[in-house]
Coordinates of C-alpha atoms and ligand atoms in Angstrom, one line a residue:
M469 CA 14.8 7.1 6.1
D470 CA 15.7 6.6 2.3
G471 CA 12.7 4.4 0.6
R472 CA 15.0 4.7 -2.5
A473 CA 17.7 2.6 -1.3
L474 CA 15.7 -0.1 0.8
A475 CA 13.5 -0.4 -2.4
E476 CA 16.3 -1.5 -4.2
R477 CA 17.8 -3.7 -1.8
I478 CA 14.2 -5.1 -1.8
R479 CA 14.2 -5.8 -5.5
G480 CA 17.1 -7.2 -5.3
E481 CA 15.9 -9.7 -3.2
V482 CA 12.8 -10.3 -5.0
A483 CA 14.6 -11.0 -8.1
A484 CA 16.5 -13.8 -6.2
D485 CA 13.2 -15.0 -5.1
V486 CA 11.7 -15.2 -8.8
A487 CA 14.6 -16.8 -10.0
A488 CA 14.2 -19.4 -7.1
L489 CA 10.7 -20.0 -7.8
G490 CA 11.1 -20.1 -11.6
R491 CA 8.2 -18.1 -12.3
V492 CA 6.0 -15.5 -10.9
G493 CA 3.2 -14.4 -13.0
L494 CA 1.1 -10.6 -11.9
A495 CA -2.0 -9.3 -13.6
T496 CA -3.1 -6.1 -13.6
V497 CA -6.8 -5.0 -14.5
L498 CA -7.2 -1.2 -15.5
V499 CA -10.8 -0.2 -16.2
G500 CA -10.6 3.1 -18.1
D501 CA -7.8 5.9 -18.7
D502 CA -7.4 7.7 -15.8
P503 CA -4.1 9.3 -16.2
A504 CA -2.5 8.8 -12.5
S505 CA -3.9 5.2 -12.2
D506 CA -2.0 4.7 -16.1
L507 CA 1.2 5.7 -14.4
Y508 CA 1.5 3.7 -11.2
I509 CA 0.1 0.6 -13.7
R510 CA 3.1 1.5 -15.9
R511 CA 5.8 1.7 -13.0
K512 CA 4.7 -1.5 -11.4
H513 CA 5.1 -3.0 -14.8
E514 CA 8.4 -1.7 -15.4
A515 CA 9.3 -2.6 -11.6
S516 CA 8.2 -6.5 -12.5
R517 CA 9.8 -6.4 -15.2
E518 CA 13.3 -5.9 -13.7
V519 CA 13.1 -8.7 -11.6
G520 CA 11.8 -11.1 -13.4
I521 CA 7.9 -11.3 -12.9
E522 CA 5.9 -12.1 -15.6
A523 CA 3.3 -9.3 -15.7
R524 CA 0.1 -8.9 -17.8
D525 CA -1.4 -5.4 -18.3
H526 CA -4.8 -5.7 -18.9
R527 CA -7.0 -2.8 -20.1
L528 CA -10.4 -2.4 -20.2
P529 CA -12.4 0.4 -22.1
A530 CA -13.9 3.0 -19.2
E531 CA -17.9 1.5 -20.1
T532 CA -17.1 -1.8 -18.9
S533 CA -20.0 -2.7 -17.0
Q534 CA -19.6 -4.5 -13.3
Q535 CA -20.7 -7.7 -14.7
E536 CA -18.0 -7.8 -17.4
L537 CA -15.4 -6.9 -15.3
L538 CA -16.5 -9.2 -13.0
R539 CA -16.2 -12.3 -15.6
F540 CA -12.8 -11.2 -16.4
V541 CA -11.8 -11.0 -12.7
D542 CA -13.0 -14.8 -12.6
E543 CA -11.2 -15.5 -15.3
L544 CA -8.0 -14.2 -13.9
N545 CA -8.9 -16.2 -11.1
H546 CA -8.7 -19.6 -12.7
D547 CA -5.9 -18.8 -14.6
D548 CA -3.0 -21.1 -13.1
A549 CA -0.2 -18.9 -14.7
V550 CA -1.6 -15.7 -12.6
D551 CA -0.2 -15.6 -8.9
G552 CA -0.9 -12.5 -7.9
L553 CA -3.9 -10.2 -9.2
L554 CA -4.6 -6.7 -8.7
V555 CA -7.7 -4.5 -9.9
Q556 CA -6.7 -0.9 -9.8
L557 CA -8.5 1.7 -8.0
P558 CA -10.6 4.0 -8.3
L559 CA -13.0 2.4 -10.5
P560 CA -15.6 4.0 -12.8
P561 CA -18.6 5.4 -11.0
Q562 CA -20.6 2.1 -12.5
I563 CA -18.9 -0.4 -10.6
D564 CA -19.5 -1.0 -7.0
E565 CA -15.2 -1.7 -5.6
A566 CA -16.8 -3.6 -2.7
V567 CA -17.9 -6.1 -5.1
V568 CA -15.3 -6.2 -7.0
I569 CA -12.5 -6.4 -3.9
R570 CA -14.9 -9.5 -2.9
A571 CA -14.5 -10.9 -6.1
V572 CA -10.4 -11.8 -6.6
E573 CA -9.3 -15.0 -5.0
P574 CA -7.6 -13.8 -1.5
V575 CA -5.0 -15.8 -2.1
K576 CA -3.9 -13.5 -5.2
D577 CA -5.2 -10.9 -3.6
V578 CA -1.7 -9.0 -3.7
D579 CA -3.3 -5.4 -2.4
G580 CA -4.9 -7.2 0.5
L581 CA -7.8 -5.5 0.6
H582 CA -10.3 -8.8 0.6
P583 CA -12.4 -9.1 3.5
V584 CA -10.4 -12.4 4.3
N585 CA -7.1 -10.5 4.2
A586 CA -8.4 -7.6 5.8
G587 CA -9.9 -9.7 8.5
Q588 CA -7.0 -11.9 9.2
L589 CA -4.8 -8.8 9.4
Y590 CA -7.3 -7.7 12.2
L591 CA -6.9 -11.2 13.8
G592 CA -3.3 -11.0 14.2
R593 CA -2.6 -13.6 11.6
A594 CA -2.3 -11.8 8.2
G595 CA -2.0 -13.0 4.6
H596 CA -2.2 -10.8 2.3
V597 CA -1.3 -7.0 3.2
G598 CA -1.6 -3.9 1.0
A599 CA 2.3 -2.9 -0.5
T600 CA 2.2 0.9 1.5
P601 CA 1.4 -0.3 4.8
L602 CA 4.0 -2.9 4.9
G603 CA 6.5 -0.6 3.3
V604 CA 5.8 2.2 6.0
M605 CA 6.9 -1.1 8.5
A606 CA 9.8 -2.1 6.4
L607 CA 10.9 1.5 6.8
L608 CA 10.6 1.5 10.1
G609 CA 12.2 -1.6 11.2
E610 CA 14.8 -1.0 8.8
Y611 CA 15.7 2.2 11.1
R612 CA 15.4 0.1 14.1
V613 CA 12.3 2.3 15.1
P614 CA 11.3 1.2 18.7
L615 CA 7.7 0.3 18.4
E616 CA 7.2 -1.6 21.7
G617 CA 5.0 0.6 23.8
A618 CA 5.9 3.5 21.7
R619 CA 3.1 6.0 21.3
A620 CA 1.8 5.8 17.5
V621 CA -0.2 8.5 15.8
V622 CA -1.8 7.4 12.6
V623 CA -3.6 10.4 10.7
G624 CA -6.1 8.9 8.0
R625 CA -8.3 6.0 8.5
S626 CA -8.7 4.5 4.8
D627 CA -8.9 0.6 4.0
I628 CA -5.5 1.1 1.9
V629 CA -3.4 3.0 4.2
G630 CA -4.6 3.9 7.5
K631 CA -6.4 1.4 9.3
P632 CA -4.0 -1.5 7.9
V633 CA -0.9 0.7 9.1
A634 CA -2.8 1.3 12.7
L635 CA -3.1 -2.9 12.8
L636 CA 0.2 -3.2 12.3
L637 CA 1.7 -1.0 14.8
L638 CA -0.6 -2.5 17.2
A639 CA 0.3 -6.1 16.3
A640 CA 4.1 -4.9 17.0
N641 CA 2.6 -3.7 20.4
A642 CA 2.5 0.0 19.8
T643 CA 0.2 2.5 21.7
V644 CA -1.9 3.5 18.7
T645 CA -3.8 6.2 18.1
V646 CA -5.9 6.9 15.0
C647 CA -7.0 10.3 13.8
H648 CA -9.3 11.7 10.7
S649 CA -10.9 14.3 9.5
R650 CA -13.7 14.7 12.8
T651 CA -10.3 14.5 15.0
V652 CA -10.6 17.8 16.8
E653 CA -7.5 19.2 17.8
L654 CA -5.3 17.2 15.2
G655 CA -2.0 19.0 16.3
A656 CA -2.6 18.1 19.8
R657 CA -2.7 14.4 19.3
T658 CA 0.1 14.2 16.3
R659 CA 2.1 16.0 19.0
E660 CA 1.9 13.0 21.3
A661 CA 3.5 11.1 18.8
D662 CA 7.1 8.8 19.2
V663 CA 5.8 7.5 15.5
L664 CA 3.7 9.5 13.5
V665 CA 2.7 8.2 10.1
V666 CA 0.7 10.5 7.8
A667 CA -1.8 9.1 5.2
A668 CA -4.4 12.5 4.8
G669 CA -3.7 13.4 1.3
R670 CA -3.5 16.8 2.2
A671 CA -0.5 19.0 1.2
G672 CA 1.2 20.2 4.3
L673 CA -1.2 19.2 6.6
V674 CA 1.4 18.5 9.5
A675 CA 3.5 21.7 10.0
R676 CA 6.6 22.0 12.5
E677 CA 4.8 22.8 15.6
D678 CA 2.6 19.6 15.0
V679 CA 5.5 17.1 15.7
R680 CA 7.6 17.0 19.1
D681 CA 11.3 17.3 19.0
G682 CA 12.8 13.4 18.2
A683 CA 9.7 11.9 16.6
V684 CA 10.0 9.8 13.7
V685 CA 7.7 10.7 11.0
V686 CA 6.8 8.9 8.3
D687 CA 4.6 10.8 5.2
V688 CA 3.1 8.8 3.1
G689 CA 1.2 11.7 1.0
M690 CA 1.3 12.2 -2.6
N691 CA -0.2 15.2 -3.4
R692 CA 0.1 16.9 -6.7
T693 CA 0.1 20.5 -6.4
P694 CA 1.6 23.6 -8.4
D695 CA 4.9 23.2 -7.1
G696 CA 4.9 19.7 -7.2
L697 CA 4.9 16.4 -5.3
R698 CA 4.1 17.0 -2.2
G699 CA 3.5 15.1 1.1
D700 CA 1.0 15.5 3.7
V701 CA 3.8 16.9 6.3
D702 CA 5.6 20.1 5.9
P703 CA 9.4 19.2 5.2
A704 CA 10.4 22.0 7.9
V705 CA 9.2 18.8 10.2
S706 CA 12.8 17.1 9.3
E707 CA 14.2 19.7 11.3
R708 CA 12.8 18.5 14.6
A709 CA 12.2 14.7 13.5
A710 CA 14.9 12.0 14.8
L711 CA 14.0 10.5 10.9
M712 CA 11.6 11.4 8.5
T713 CA 10.7 10.1 5.1
P714 CA 11.5 12.6 2.4
V715 CA 8.2 12.9 -0.8
P716 CA 9.3 11.8 -3.2
G717 CA 11.9 8.8 -2.2
G718 CA 10.4 7.7 0.9
V719 CA 7.2 5.7 1.1
G720 CA 6.5 5.6 -2.7
P721 CA 9.4 3.5 -4.1
M722 CA 8.7 1.2 -1.1
T723 CA 5.2 0.5 -2.3
I724 CA 6.1 -0.5 -5.8
A725 CA 9.3 -3.0 -4.2
L726 CA 6.5 -4.5 -1.4
L727 CA 4.1 -5.2 -4.1
L728 CA 6.4 -7.3 -6.3
Q729 CA 7.3 -8.9 -2.8
N730 CA 3.9 -10.0 -2.2
A731 CA 3.3 -11.4 -5.7
V732 CA 6.5 -13.8 -5.1
R733 CA 4.2 -14.3 -1.6
A734 CA 1.3 -15.3 -3.8
A735 CA 3.4 -17.4 -5.7
R736 CA 5.0 -19.4 -2.1
Y737 CA 1.2 -19.7 -1.2
R738 CA -0.4 -21.4 -4.2
R739 CA 2.6 -23.7 -4.4
G740 CA 2.2 -24.8 -0.8
L741 CA 5.2 -23.4 0.1
L742 CA 4.2 -21.2 2.7
A743 CA 1.1 -22.0 5.0
Y744 CA -1.9 -18.9 3.8
P745 CA -3.7 -18.2 6.9
G746 CA -6.8 -17.2 4.5
G747 CA -7.1 -20.6 2.9
Ligands
LIG1871 P1 -8.1 8.5 1.4 O1 -8.5 9.9 1.2 O2 -8.7 7.3 1.0 O3 -8.4 8.8 3.0 C1 -7.8 9.9 3.7 C2 -7.9 9.7 5.4 O4 -7.4 11.1 5.4 C3 -9.3 9.8 5.6 O5 -9.5 8.6 6.3 C4 -10.0 11.2 5.8 O6 -10.7 10.9 7.2 C5 -8.6 11.4 6.3 N1 -8.4 13.0 6.2 C6 -8.7 13.7 5.2 N2 -8.1 15.2 5.8 C7 -8.0 14.9 6.8 C8 -7.7 16.3 7.8 N3 -7.8 17.3 7.4 N4 -7.3 16.0 8.8 C9 -7.3 15.0 9.3 N5 -7.8 13.5 8.6 C10 -8.0 13.7 7.3 O7 -6.7 8.4 1.1 P2 -5.6 7.4 1.1 O8 -5.4 6.9 2.4 O9 -6.1 6.7 0.0 O10 -4.1 7.7 0.8 C11 -3.5 9.0 1.6 C12 -2.6 10.0 0.9 O11 -1.4 8.8 0.9 C13 -2.6 10.1 -0.5 O12 -2.1 11.7 -0.6 C14 -2.3 9.2 -1.6 O13 -2.3 10.1 -2.6 C15 -1.0 8.4 -0.4 N6 -0.6 7.3 -1.1 C16 0.5 7.0 -1.2 C17 0.8 5.8 -1.4 C18 2.2 6.0 -1.8 O14 2.6 4.8 -2.5 N7 3.3 6.8 -1.3 C19 -0.1 4.7 -1.8 C20 -1.5 5.2 -1.4 C21 -1.7 6.6 -0.8 P3 -12.1 10.6 7.0 O15 -12.0 9.0 6.9 O16 -13.0 11.1 7.9 O17 -12.8 11.3 5.5

């Protein structure tokens, strides 16, 4: 499954949407200078510029207090030029991430992490949903992978990837199993999957023998190893899978494209062009 090609098409659609809306504003906040976060933020801004989104890159020092960050988030909440707002995670240890996530105005929360958005997804009336889970679903949709009644297995239960992916698959009428670090006999579970989504952050966790012939495999993992960027799934799995995403070039580019689409959605919600379910 070619994430680069689909992401490029989505970016083209987003550019047309931005032009039709007149302007779309996205603000990102990075606290500290974590090199991986810095790279993600730069990619998000590059992609925003390409589609005409007005993106503001706010950088705060690593020693910023929780109070200072909350005050800053509040300013952006009240700034009419900001449609979408995201605070890059992880945050430094003096800051409680859950408190900051709750401080972001839900209608601007393009990462879909605010309890209102997470709750709406749980209730089956989704508002903002994170870009990575949406990217996984968009790839499955693009390749017309049948989900209704399918056995879907998700490895990973993070709030950012595993849980929202599981809820989206459930909403698409798949029969969903969620695996995690305490799962006994992980391989036996993954072998049951018609559709397998792996987001564990462990290079090569899923081996060739852990997947059945003809399965569809989405590898969300992005692991920096001495041999370069590696997914959570052994590339040899592609010999058995009917479809599989490569790393890089699979879910990664989709995440950026769907973030841009989420910024457009935030602008539509805020202008009353689309009903916001969490309002
Ligand atoms: P987290 O570390 O937050 O969560 C990892 C999950 O995997 C946890 O639920 C954990 O279980 C589970 N897990 C860890 N080890 C095992 C194991 N040996 N067997 C079974 N389950 C295991 O990571 P994220 O969800 O944030 O990210 C997952 C991966 O996806 C990472 O490689 C990350 O870099 C990548 N990623 C890629 C993106 C993209 O755009 N392509 C975007 C976001 C993430 P437990 O809950 O029990 O600890």
